[in-house]
Coordinates of C-alpha atoms in Angstrom, one line a residue:
M213 CA 0.0 0.0 0.0
K214 CA 2.8 2.4 0.9
H215 CA 4.6 1.6 -2.3
G216 CA 1.5 2.1 -4.5
S217 CA 0.1 5.4 -3.0
P218 CA 2.6 7.8 -4.7
T219 CA 1.8 6.2 -8.1
L220 CA -2.0 6.8 -7.6
F221 CA -1.4 10.4 -6.5
M222 CA 0.7 11.1 -9.6
R223 CA -2.0 9.7 -11.9
L224 CA -4.7 11.9 -10.3
S225 CA -2.5 15.0 -10.6
M226 CA -1.9 14.3 -14.3
L227 CA -5.7 13.9 -14.9
V228 CA -6.4 17.3 -13.3
H229 CA -3.7 19.0 -15.4
C230 CA -5.2 17.5 -18.6
L231 CA -8.7 18.7 -17.7
S232 CA -7.4 22.2 -17.1
V233 CA -5.6 22.4 -20.4
L234 CA -8.8 21.2 -22.2
A235 CA -10.8 23.9 -20.5
V236 CA -8.4 26.6 -21.6
F237 CA -8.6 25.4 -25.2
A238 CA -12.5 25.5 -25.0
V239 CA -12.5 29.1 -23.8
V240 CA -10.2 30.2 -26.6
A241 CA -12.3 28.4 -29.2
D242 CA -15.4 30.1 -27.9
A243 CA -13.7 33.4 -28.0
R244 CA -12.6 32.9 -31.6
A245 CA -16.0 31.7 -32.6
F246 CA -17.6 34.8 -31.0
G247 CA -15.2 37.1 -32.7
A248 CA -15.9 35.4 -36.1
S249 CA -19.6 35.7 -35.7
A250 CA -19.3 39.3 -34.6
A251 CA -17.3 40.1 -37.7
K252 CA -19.8 38.4 -40.0
K253 CA -23.0 39.9 -38.4
P254 CA -23.4 43.5 -37.2
N255 CA -25.0 44.1 -33.8
L256 CA -28.5 45.5 -34.5
N257 CA -29.1 46.3 -30.9
V258 CA -27.0 49.4 -30.8
G259 CA -29.7 52.1 -31.4
V260 CA -32.0 53.4 -28.7
F261 CA -31.6 50.1 -26.9
G262 CA -27.8 49.8 -27.2
P263 CA -25.7 48.9 -24.1
S264 CA -25.8 52.4 -22.7
S265 CA -29.4 53.2 -23.5
P266 CA -32.5 52.7 -21.3
T267 CA -34.6 49.6 -22.0
K268 CA -37.9 51.3 -21.0
I269 CA -40.2 52.0 -24.0
D270 CA -42.3 55.2 -23.9
V271 CA -45.2 55.4 -26.3
D272 CA -47.0 58.8 -26.5
F273 CA -50.1 58.0 -28.6
V274 CA -51.4 61.6 -28.3
E275 CA -48.3 63.0 -30.0
G276 CA -47.7 59.9 -32.1
K277 CA -44.2 59.2 -30.8
I278 CA -42.2 56.3 -29.4
N279 CA -39.2 57.2 -27.3
S280 CA -39.5 60.8 -28.6
L281 CA -39.3 59.7 -32.2
D282 CA -42.2 60.3 -34.6
V283 CA -43.9 56.9 -35.2
F284 CA -44.8 57.8 -38.8
S285 CA -41.3 58.7 -39.8
L286 CA -40.0 55.2 -38.9
T287 CA -38.9 52.7 -41.5
L288 CA -38.2 49.0 -41.0
E289 CA -34.5 49.8 -40.9
K290 CA -35.0 52.4 -38.2
V291 CA -37.2 50.1 -36.1
S292 CA -34.7 47.3 -36.4
A293 CA -31.9 49.6 -35.3
M294 CA -34.0 50.5 -32.2
F295 CA -35.3 47.1 -31.2
G296 CA -33.2 44.5 -33.2
P297 CA -34.6 42.2 -35.8
P298 CA -38.4 41.6 -35.5
S299 CA -39.5 38.3 -34.0
G300 CA -42.1 37.9 -36.6
T301 CA -43.2 39.5 -39.9
V302 CA -46.2 39.6 -42.2
G303 CA -44.5 39.9 -45.6
A304 CA -42.8 43.3 -45.9
S305 CA -45.8 45.2 -44.4
A306 CA -45.5 44.4 -40.7
A307 CA -42.9 43.8 -38.1
I308 CA -43.9 42.0 -34.8
Y309 CA -42.0 42.2 -31.5
H310 CA -43.7 39.4 -29.5
D311 CA -41.8 40.1 -26.3
L312 CA -42.3 43.9 -26.4
G313 CA -46.0 43.8 -27.3
L314 CA -45.6 45.9 -30.4
Q315 CA -46.4 45.6 -34.1
F316 CA -45.4 48.1 -36.7
I317 CA -47.3 48.3 -40.0
F318 CA -45.6 49.9 -43.0
A319 CA -46.9 51.4 -46.2
S320 CA -46.7 49.4 -49.4
P321 CA -44.0 50.5 -51.9
D322 CA -46.5 51.7 -54.5
K323 CA -48.0 54.2 -52.0
D324 CA -44.7 55.2 -50.3
P325 CA -41.3 54.2 -51.8
R326 CA -39.7 54.7 -48.4
K327 CA -42.2 52.3 -46.8
K328 CA -42.7 54.4 -43.7
C329 CA -44.8 53.3 -40.7
R330 CA -48.5 53.8 -41.1
A331 CA -49.7 52.3 -37.9
L332 CA -48.4 51.0 -34.5
N333 CA -50.3 48.4 -32.5
V334 CA -49.6 48.3 -28.7
Y335 CA -51.0 45.1 -27.1
L336 CA -52.0 45.4 -23.4
T337 CA -52.9 41.8 -22.9
R338 CA -51.5 38.4 -24.1
T339 CA -52.6 38.2 -27.8
N340 CA -52.6 35.6 -30.6
L341 CA -52.5 37.6 -33.8
S342 CA -54.0 34.7 -35.7
S343 CA -55.8 31.4 -35.0
G344 CA -52.7 29.4 -36.2
A345 CA -50.1 31.6 -34.4
T346 CA -47.3 29.6 -32.8
R347 CA -46.2 32.5 -30.6
T348 CA -48.2 34.7 -28.3
V349 CA -47.6 38.5 -28.1
R350 CA -46.8 39.5 -24.5
P351 CA -48.4 42.5 -22.9
F352 CA -46.6 45.8 -23.4
S353 CA -44.6 46.6 -20.3
G354 CA -43.5 50.2 -21.2
H355 CA -45.2 53.5 -20.5
L356 CA -48.3 54.9 -22.2
N357 CA -50.1 58.3 -21.7
N358 CA -51.6 58.8 -18.3
G359 CA -50.5 55.2 -17.3
V360 CA -53.0 53.5 -19.7
S361 CA -52.8 49.7 -19.2
G362 CA -54.9 46.6 -19.5
R363 CA -56.3 47.3 -16.1
W364 CA -58.2 50.3 -17.4
K365 CA -61.8 50.1 -18.3
A366 CA -63.4 51.9 -21.3
K367 CA -65.3 54.3 -18.9
Q368 CA -62.0 55.5 -17.4
A369 CA -60.5 56.1 -20.8
L370 CA -63.5 58.2 -21.9
A371 CA -63.2 60.4 -18.8
E372 CA -59.4 60.6 -18.9
F373 CA -59.1 61.8 -22.5
V374 CA -62.2 63.9 -22.7
Q375 CA -60.1 66.8 -24.2
L376 CA -59.5 64.6 -27.3
N377 CA -63.3 64.2 -28.0
P378 CA -63.4 60.5 -27.5
I379 CA -66.1 58.6 -29.4
D380 CA -67.2 55.1 -28.3
G381 CA -68.0 52.8 -31.2
N382 CA -71.3 51.9 -29.5
D383 CA -72.3 55.6 -29.6
D384 CA -71.1 56.3 -33.2
K385 CA -74.0 56.1 -35.6
D386 CA -71.7 55.9 -38.6
R387 CA -69.7 53.0 -37.3
I388 CA -72.9 51.2 -36.1
E389 CA -74.3 51.5 -39.6
K390 CA -71.2 50.1 -41.2
A391 CA -71.1 47.2 -38.8
K392 CA -74.6 46.0 -39.6
Q393 CA -73.3 43.7 -42.3
L394 CA -71.0 41.9 -39.8
S395 CA -71.8 38.8 -37.7
E396 CA -72.9 39.4 -34.1
N397 CA -69.5 38.6 -32.6
A398 CA -67.6 40.6 -35.3
R399 CA -69.9 43.5 -34.8
R400 CA -69.4 43.6 -31.1
Q401 CA -65.6 43.5 -31.5
A402 CA -65.7 46.2 -34.2
L403 CA -67.7 48.6 -32.0
S404 CA -65.7 48.0 -28.8
S405 CA -63.3 50.8 -29.5
I406 CA -62.9 54.4 -28.4
R407 CA -61.6 56.7 -31.1
L408 CA -59.5 59.7 -30.3
A409 CA -58.6 62.5 -32.8
S410 CA -55.1 63.7 -32.1
H411 CA -52.3 65.6 -33.8
G412 CA -52.8 64.7 -37.4
H413 CA -53.4 61.0 -36.7
L414 CA -56.0 58.8 -35.0
V415 CA -56.0 56.6 -32.0
A416 CA -58.2 53.7 -31.2
L417 CA -58.4 52.3 -27.7
R418 CA -59.9 48.9 -28.1
Y419 CA -61.5 47.0 -25.3
D420 CA -63.1 43.6 -24.4
P421 CA -66.9 43.8 -25.1
E422 CA -67.6 41.7 -22.0
T423 CA -65.3 43.2 -19.3
T424 CA -64.7 46.6 -21.1
L425 CA -61.0 46.3 -20.1
L426 CA -58.6 47.8 -22.6
N427 CA -56.7 45.3 -24.6
H428 CA -55.1 47.1 -27.5
V429 CA -54.0 50.6 -28.5
L430 CA -53.8 51.4 -32.3
I431 CA -52.1 54.6 -33.5
Y432 CA -52.6 55.2 -37.2
L433 CA -52.8 57.7 -40.0
P434 CA -56.2 58.3 -41.6
Q435 CA -55.2 58.8 -45.2
E436 CA -54.6 55.1 -45.9
S437 CA -58.0 54.3 -44.4
A438 CA -59.6 56.9 -46.6
T439 CA -57.8 55.6 -49.7
N440 CA -59.1 52.1 -49.0
A441 CA -62.6 53.4 -48.5
V442 CA -62.6 55.3 -51.7
S443 CA -61.2 52.4 -53.7
K444 CA -64.2 50.3 -52.5
T445 CA -66.9 52.8 -53.7
A446 CA -68.7 52.4 -57.0
A447 CA -67.2 54.1 -60.1
S448 CA -70.1 56.6 -60.0
E449 CA -68.7 57.9 -56.7
S450 CA -65.2 58.6 -57.9
F451 CA -63.7 62.0 -57.6
V452 CA -63.2 64.4 -60.5
A453 CA -60.0 63.4 -62.4
N454 CA -56.7 64.3 -60.6
T455 CA -55.8 66.5 -63.6
P456 CA -57.8 69.6 -64.4
N457 CA -61.2 68.6 -65.9
P458 CA -61.8 70.3 -69.2
T459 CA -65.6 70.1 -68.7
I460 CA -65.2 72.2 -65.5
G461 CA -62.7 74.6 -67.0
V462 CA -60.9 75.4 -63.7
A463 CA -58.2 73.8 -61.7
S464 CA -57.9 75.9 -58.6
S465 CA -60.1 77.2 -55.8
V466 CA -62.0 80.5 -56.2
P467 CA -59.8 83.4 -54.9
G468 CA -60.8 85.3 -51.9
D469 CA -61.8 82.4 -49.7
V470 CA -60.2 81.2 -46.4
A471 CA -57.0 79.3 -47.3
A472 CA -57.4 75.8 -45.9
S473 CA -53.7 75.8 -45.0
V474 CA -54.3 78.3 -42.3
I475 CA -57.2 76.3 -40.7
E476 CA -55.7 73.8 -38.3
V477 CA -58.4 71.1 -37.9
G478 CA -58.5 69.9 -34.3
K479 CA -56.7 72.9 -32.9
E480 CA -58.2 74.4 -29.7
P481 CA -57.7 78.2 -29.3
S482 CA -55.6 79.3 -26.3
S483 CA -58.5 81.3 -24.8
F484 CA -62.2 82.2 -25.3
E485 CA -61.1 85.7 -26.5
D486 CA -58.8 84.2 -29.2
A487 CA -61.5 81.9 -30.5
E488 CA -62.9 82.2 -34.1
A489 CA -66.5 81.7 -34.9
W490 CA -65.9 78.1 -35.9
N491 CA -64.4 77.5 -32.4
L492 CA -67.6 78.5 -30.5
D493 CA -70.8 76.6 -29.8
L494 CA -73.6 76.5 -27.2
G495 CA -73.0 74.3 -24.2
A496 CA -75.5 72.5 -22.1
E497 CA -78.5 74.5 -20.9
I498 CA -78.8 75.1 -17.2
I499 CA -82.1 75.9 -15.5
I500 CA -81.6 78.8 -13.0
S501 CA -85.1 79.3 -11.7
T502 CA -88.8 79.2 -12.4
N503 CA -91.5 81.9 -11.8
V504 CA -89.1 84.6 -13.1
V505 CA -90.7 87.8 -14.3
G506 CA -87.6 89.8 -15.3
A507 CA -83.8 89.5 -15.6
I508 CA -80.8 91.6 -16.5
F509 CA -77.0 91.5 -16.3
N510 CA -74.9 93.8 -14.2
H511 CA -72.6 96.1 -16.1
D512 CA -69.5 93.9 -16.2
A513 CA -71.7 90.9 -17.1
S514 CA -70.4 88.8 -14.2
K515 CA -73.7 88.7 -12.4
L516 CA -77.3 88.0 -13.4
I517 CA -80.1 89.8 -11.5
Y518 CA -83.6 88.5 -11.7
V519 CA -87.0 88.8 -10.0
T520 CA -89.3 85.9 -9.0
S521 CA -92.9 86.1 -8.1
V522 CA -94.5 83.1 -6.4
F523 CA -98.1 82.9 -5.2
V524 CA -98.6 81.5 -1.7
A525 CA -102.1 80.3 -1.0
T526 CA -103.5 81.0 2.5
R527 CA -106.9 79.4 1.7
P528 CA -107.7 77.0 -1.2
A529 CA -110.5 77.7 -3.6
R530 CA -113.9 76.8 -2.2
N531 CA -115.5 76.3 -5.7
S532 CA -114.8 77.0 -9.3
F533 CA -116.1 80.6 -9.0
E534 CA -114.0 81.7 -6.1
P535 CA -110.2 81.6 -6.5
P536 CA -107.9 80.7 -3.7
K537 CA -106.8 83.5 -1.4
G538 CA -103.1 84.2 -0.7
Y539 CA -100.3 86.6 -1.6
N540 CA -97.3 86.8 -3.9
T541 CA -93.7 86.6 -2.5
N542 CA -91.5 88.7 -4.7
K543 CA -87.7 88.3 -4.5
L544 CA -84.8 90.1 -6.2
V545 CA -82.0 87.4 -6.7
F546 CA -78.3 87.9 -7.6
Y547 CA -76.7 85.0 -9.5
D548 CA -72.9 84.6 -10.1
L549 CA -72.4 83.5 -13.7
E550 CA -69.0 81.9 -13.2
K551 CA -69.8 80.0 -10.0
R552 CA -73.3 79.2 -11.4
A553 CA -75.0 79.9 -8.1
A554 CA -77.2 82.5 -6.4
F555 CA -75.4 84.5 -3.7
Q556 CA -77.9 87.1 -2.5
M557 CA -81.7 87.6 -2.2
I558 CA -83.7 90.7 -1.3
I559 CA -87.4 90.6 -0.5
L560 CA -89.5 93.1 -2.5
P561 CA -92.7 94.7 -1.0
S562 CA -94.6 94.4 -4.3
P563 CA -94.3 92.7 -7.7
A564 CA -91.8 94.0 -10.2
G565 CA -90.6 92.8 -13.6
C566 CA -88.7 95.6 -15.2
L567 CA -85.1 96.0 -14.0
A568 CA -82.0 98.1 -14.4
S569 CA -78.7 98.2 -12.6
A570 CA -76.9 101.5 -11.6
P571 CA -73.6 102.2 -13.5
D572 CA -71.7 101.3 -10.4
D573 CA -73.8 98.2 -9.8
K574 CA -74.5 99.2 -6.2
R575 CA -78.3 99.7 -6.7
V576 CA -81.0 98.1 -8.7
V577 CA -84.3 99.6 -9.8
C578 CA -87.4 97.4 -10.1
V579 CA -90.4 98.7 -11.9
G580 CA -93.9 97.3 -12.6
G581 CA -95.5 97.1 -9.2
R582 CA -98.4 99.0 -7.8
A583 CA -100.0 101.7 -9.8
I584 CA -100.0 105.1 -8.1
G585 CA -102.6 107.3 -9.6
S586 CA -101.6 107.9 -13.2
G587 CA -98.0 106.8 -12.5
I588 CA -96.3 103.8 -11.0
E589 CA -94.2 102.7 -8.1
M590 CA -90.4 102.1 -8.5
L591 CA -88.4 100.1 -6.0
F592 CA -84.8 101.1 -5.5
A593 CA -82.8 98.2 -3.8
D594 CA -79.5 98.9 -2.2
I595 CA -77.3 95.8 -2.7
E596 CA -75.0 96.3 0.3
S597 CA -77.7 96.9 2.9
S598 CA -80.5 94.9 1.2
K599 CA -82.8 97.9 1.9
V600 CA -85.6 98.7 -0.6
I601 CA -87.0 102.2 -1.0
P602 CA -90.4 102.6 -2.8
V603 CA -90.6 105.8 -4.9
P604 CA -93.9 106.8 -6.7
I605 CA -93.3 108.3 -10.2
D606 CA -95.7 110.1 -12.3
A607 CA -94.7 108.6 -15.7
P608 CA -96.4 107.3 -18.8
Q609 CA -96.5 103.6 -19.5
F610 CA -93.2 102.1 -20.7
M611 CA -91.8 98.6 -21.5
T612 CA -88.2 98.6 -20.3
V613 CA -85.9 100.8 -18.3
S614 CA -82.1 101.5 -18.5
W615 CA -79.7 103.3 -16.2
P616 CA -76.9 104.8 -18.3
K617 CA -75.9 107.6 -15.8
S618 CA -75.9 107.7 -12.0
N619 CA -78.7 110.3 -11.9
V620 CA -80.7 109.4 -15.0
L621 CA -83.1 106.6 -15.9
F622 CA -84.4 106.0 -19.4
L623 CA -88.0 104.7 -19.6
H624 CA -88.5 103.0 -23.0
A625 CA -91.8 102.6 -24.8
R626 CA -92.0 101.0 -28.2
E627 CA -91.8 104.2 -30.2
S628 CA -90.6 106.7 -27.6
T629 CA -88.3 107.2 -24.6
S630 CA -88.7 109.4 -21.5
Q631 CA -86.0 110.5 -19.1
L632 CA -86.3 110.4 -15.3
N633 CA -84.0 112.7 -13.4
L634 CA -83.3 111.0 -10.1
D635 CA -82.2 114.2 -8.4
T636 CA -85.6 116.0 -9.1
L637 CA -87.8 112.9 -9.9
K638 CA -89.0 114.8 -12.9
V639 CA -89.9 113.0 -16.2
S640 CA -89.2 114.6 -19.5
D641 CA -89.3 113.5 -23.2
V642 CA -86.1 112.8 -25.2
S643 CA -85.6 113.2 -28.9
R644 CA -85.9 110.3 -31.3
A645 CA -82.1 110.3 -31.8
E646 CA -81.6 110.0 -28.1
H647 CA -84.3 107.3 -27.9
Y648 CA -82.5 105.1 -30.5
A649 CA -79.1 105.8 -29.0
A650 CA -80.5 104.6 -25.7
I651 CA -82.2 101.4 -26.8
N652 CA -79.2 100.5 -29.0
G653 CA -76.6 101.4 -26.4
N654 CA -75.7 97.8 -25.6
D655 CA -74.6 97.0 -29.1
G656 CA -71.3 98.7 -28.7
R657 CA -70.5 96.8 -25.6
M658 CA -69.9 93.5 -27.4
S659 CA -66.3 92.9 -26.6
H660 CA -65.2 89.8 -28.5
K661 CA -62.6 90.8 -31.0
N662 CA -63.2 88.0 -33.5
C663 CA -67.0 87.4 -33.4
E664 CA -70.4 89.0 -33.2
I665 CA -73.9 87.7 -32.5
K666 CA -76.6 88.4 -35.0
I667 CA -80.3 87.5 -35.3
E668 CA -81.0 86.6 -38.9
M669 CA -84.0 85.3 -40.8
N670 CA -84.2 81.6 -41.0
H671 CA -82.0 80.7 -44.0
W672 CA -83.8 77.5 -44.7
V673 CA -87.4 78.4 -44.5
P674 CA -87.8 81.9 -45.9
N675 CA -90.8 84.0 -44.7
S676 CA -91.5 81.6 -41.9
G677 CA -91.4 84.3 -39.2
R678 CA -88.7 82.3 -37.5
F679 CA -85.1 83.4 -36.9
D680 CA -81.6 82.0 -36.3
F681 CA -79.1 83.2 -33.7
V682 CA -75.8 83.2 -35.6
I683 CA -72.3 83.9 -34.4
N684 CA -70.4 85.5 -37.3
S685 CA -66.6 85.9 -37.7
R686 CA -65.6 89.5 -38.1
T687 CA -62.8 88.7 -40.5
K688 CA -63.5 85.2 -42.1
P689 CA -66.4 84.1 -44.3
F690 CA -67.8 81.8 -41.7
S691 CA -70.7 81.7 -39.2
K692 CA -72.1 79.1 -36.8
I693 CA -75.9 78.8 -36.2
L694 CA -76.3 78.6 -32.4
K695 CA -80.1 78.6 -32.2
H696 CA -82.2 77.6 -35.2
N697 CA -85.8 78.4 -36.0
V698 CA -86.6 80.5 -32.9
L699 CA -89.6 82.7 -32.6
D700 CA -89.3 86.3 -33.7
P701 CA -87.9 88.1 -30.6
D702 CA -90.4 90.9 -31.0
Q703 CA -93.3 88.4 -30.8
D704 CA -91.8 86.3 -28.0
R705 CA -93.3 87.1 -24.6
G706 CA -90.0 86.2 -23.0
F707 CA -86.6 87.2 -24.2
W708 CA -83.1 86.1 -25.3
K709 CA -80.1 88.1 -24.0
W710 CA -76.4 87.7 -24.4
T711 CA -73.7 89.0 -22.0
P712 CA -71.7 91.7 -23.7
N713 CA -68.6 89.4 -23.8
L714 CA -70.7 86.7 -25.6
R715 CA -70.0 84.1 -22.9
Y716 CA -73.6 83.4 -21.9
L717 CA -77.0 83.3 -23.4
I718 CA -79.9 83.9 -21.1
R719 CA -83.4 82.7 -22.0
L720 CA -86.6 83.8 -20.2
D721 CA -89.5 81.7 -21.5
G722 CA -92.6 83.8 -21.7
G723 CA -94.7 80.7 -21.5
D724 CA -93.7 79.1 -18.2
N725 CA -91.5 81.9 -16.8
R726 CA -88.4 79.6 -16.7
L727 CA -85.0 81.3 -16.7
T728 CA -82.2 79.3 -18.3
L729 CA -78.5 79.9 -18.8
T730 CA -76.5 78.5 -21.7
P731 CA -72.7 79.1 -21.9
L732 CA -70.9 79.7 -25.1
V733 CA -68.1 77.1 -25.0
V734 CA -64.9 76.7 -26.9
R735 CA -64.6 73.7 -29.3
K736 CA -61.7 72.5 -31.4
T737 CA -61.5 73.8 -35.0
P738 CA -63.9 71.6 -37.0
Q739 CA -63.3 70.4 -40.6
I740 CA -64.0 73.3 -42.9
E741 CA -63.5 71.6 -46.3
F742 CA -64.8 68.2 -47.5
P743 CA -64.1 66.3 -50.8
I744 CA -67.3 65.5 -52.7
L745 CA -67.8 62.0 -54.1
G746 CA -70.0 61.4 -57.2
L747 CA -71.3 64.8 -57.8
E748 CA -70.1 64.8 -61.4
S749 CA -72.1 61.6 -62.2
T750 CA -75.5 63.3 -61.3
L751 CA -74.9 66.6 -63.1
T752 CA -77.2 67.3 -66.1
A753 CA -75.9 69.2 -69.0
D754 CA -77.7 72.3 -67.9
A755 CA -76.4 72.0 -64.3
L756 CA -72.8 71.4 -65.5
S757 CA -73.1 74.5 -67.7
R758 CA -74.4 76.6 -64.7
L759 CA -71.6 75.3 -62.5
Q760 CA -68.9 76.0 -65.2
N761 CA -70.2 79.5 -65.8
A762 CA -70.3 80.2 -62.0
F763 CA -66.7 79.1 -61.6
K764 CA -65.5 81.1 -64.5
A765 CA -67.3 84.3 -63.3
Q766 CA -66.3 83.6 -59.7
K767 CA -69.9 83.8 -58.7
N768 CA -71.9 82.1 -55.9
T769 CA -71.9 78.3 -56.0
Q770 CA -73.8 77.9 -52.7
M771 CA -75.2 74.4 -51.8
A772 CA -76.0 72.7 -48.5
I773 CA -75.2 69.5 -46.6
F774 CA -78.0 67.2 -45.5
G775 CA -78.2 63.8 -43.9
K776 CA -78.5 61.0 -46.4
K777 CA -81.7 59.4 -47.7
T778 CA -81.6 55.7 -48.1
N779 CA -83.6 53.1 -50.0
P780 CA -85.1 50.8 -47.3
L781 CA -85.1 47.9 -49.7
N782 CA -81.3 47.9 -50.3
E783 CA -79.9 50.5 -47.9
K784 CA -78.4 52.4 -50.8
V785 CA -78.1 56.2 -50.6
V786 CA -80.4 57.7 -53.1
G787 CA -80.0 61.4 -52.3
P788 CA -80.3 64.1 -49.6
N789 CA -82.7 63.9 -46.7
R790 CA -83.9 67.5 -46.8
E791 CA -85.5 67.2 -43.4
D792 CA -82.1 66.8 -41.9
Y793 CA -80.4 70.1 -42.9
K794 CA -76.9 70.5 -41.4
A795 CA -75.0 73.3 -43.1
N796 CA -74.5 75.4 -46.1
G797 CA -71.4 76.5 -48.1
K798 CA -70.1 76.5 -51.6
I799 CA -68.6 74.2 -54.1
V800 CA -64.9 74.9 -54.9
V801 CA -62.4 73.1 -57.1
K802 CA -59.0 72.1 -55.6
E803 CA -56.5 70.4 -57.9
G804 CA -59.2 69.4 -60.3
K805 CA -61.6 67.9 -57.7
F806 CA -64.9 69.1 -56.3
W807 CA -64.8 70.1 -52.7
F808 CA -67.4 71.6 -50.3
R809 CA -66.3 74.6 -48.3
L810 CA -68.3 75.3 -45.2
I811 CA -69.7 78.8 -44.7
N812 CA -72.4 78.3 -42.1
D813 CA -73.0 75.1 -40.0
L814 CA -75.8 74.0 -37.7
D815 CA -75.2 70.3 -36.8
P816 CA -72.1 68.1 -36.8
I817 CA -71.2 66.8 -40.2
T818 CA -70.5 63.1 -40.6
D819 CA -68.9 60.9 -43.3
G820 CA -71.5 60.1 -46.0
D821 CA -73.7 63.2 -45.6
V822 CA -75.0 64.5 -48.9
V823 CA -74.3 67.7 -50.7
A824 CA -77.2 69.1 -52.7
S825 CA -78.8 72.4 -53.8
L826 CA -80.9 74.6 -51.6
P827 CA -84.6 74.9 -52.5
N828 CA -85.5 75.9 -56.0
G829 CA -85.6 79.7 -56.4
T830 CA -82.3 80.3 -54.7
E831 CA -79.6 82.0 -56.6
F832 CA -77.6 78.9 -57.5
Y833 CA -79.7 75.7 -58.2
L834 CA -78.4 72.4 -59.7
Q835 CA -81.7 70.6 -59.9
D836 CA -81.3 67.0 -58.7
A837 CA -77.5 66.9 -58.6
W838 CA -76.0 65.5 -55.4
G839 CA -72.8 63.9 -54.0
M840 CA -71.6 62.4 -50.8
I841 CA -68.9 64.1 -48.7
S842 CA -65.9 62.5 -47.2
A843 CA -65.5 63.8 -43.7
K844 CA -62.2 62.1 -42.9
K845 CA -59.7 63.7 -40.5
G846 CA -58.1 66.8 -42.0
G847 CA -60.3 67.1 -45.0
T848 CA -58.1 65.2 -47.4
P849 CA -59.4 62.4 -49.7

């Protein structure tokens, strides 16, 4: 044993040495192989996600950016430089990154030789892109706007992105109509999407129809969708040829109109004062009070002052011939327009409906109470002390009162005005010039720099005795109908009043004495121009001649937009639904194509609405000619 032990030890030592040498050779071989492969194949992971770059992905779907780069400027090469080779492809049109939860879709070479990105899909849940897919796309683990994730429900997304005018597919009439031809399951999937209009692109937040949890964010450009939609329409709905059409004889828009390039669709003005007419619309109506008999604004239009008169019965009627006994409670109420709340109330000793506020807004005069001989009683209310002083005045009958100077009241009848001196309490007549200056004195107080309110005869039903409240641009050929087909203000027992800064419309209904407040709100710039599909196929020879002559002479080419009329037997559009009037404007030609340029709009315009002539007898009439408009984002076909 002693003799054999050294020999065994030596053998073990030699074995360990051999294994060490083999290990060194293996390391060297691996290093050489790594060097050779590195020399043959460049490292694609050296862009945004290189060794010194962050691995967090930030997708801003509102701005259309990924890690601060414009999504729609990316090519397959740029995407590969950022994230490495895709883990899956769909031909040359899509690159899939299963582990990142991303899919980039690129334009076809015939539409864009550079094959830039047209859409980006961000998956919020595990997703199989097809029934036979062998690999599942993992949920996106990066950052989205406002922390959007697969834990969000549709309701939360609608509330969070309200400034982007979100539209749920289940509330979108146009999408619901288009989805009718789909199966039940496909229809539910198609409508389970919230569409946002952003900076030149669109966003769809898709959700599960059962749980309403978000599962997918799609960022895409609208032009390709529009192109696909146009290619599917019938030949009779094609545009005028791309080149100038010799039958039209004009290839550019009529001079003198608003240039479409300066109208940024979707832009919101920085303030109410900077808004144009197309940026303003009436908001939701608010009921302030009932039993109101008179109302005015204070001089800076920050407060509304009104009088209520409510009958309080002390004994009910004993029979049909004897009315109940009781008394009226008369209150002078002060209402803050910005806070939308009443903040002060003064009890009046007698009924009053005619009001005026002193120039310093420290006192209010209320007229229309008890008759005193041949005159009337005026109630002067001091706002600070809430004290009311009755003053009998020997004055003729009048309809309204104004308080332009601290010591002078104007008493306005229909055809004359009297003047009450508050120092002497004497009434005297004023000249006709002073009368009209007094009753029109508020017109000069309209303070909005870009817009003005006008009451105009109903454009659509001439001689109807009905009127439209219209907000006109002071510098642009555009107006917005705010109230349509209202009763002639001179015949209305109530009234409509605007604050001088145009922020609020006050309505006192003469029927039920209800006082309502409607704010004028700012909206994003709507689409002003729309391509027209198929108009040329419905033009008669006479209509085409009239249109051609109007273009050459640069005369009026006014037409209107209506909802569409469909054949119930086949659901095909057969012309305009003239009961659904939406807007009027003019036909223009841009790059040889017919376009509709909005001049005056009433209701929102949707894709597929119909352009047609106003009623026969108007200056420009094209008989039965009509075409459908394309209301895609940005007004481009």
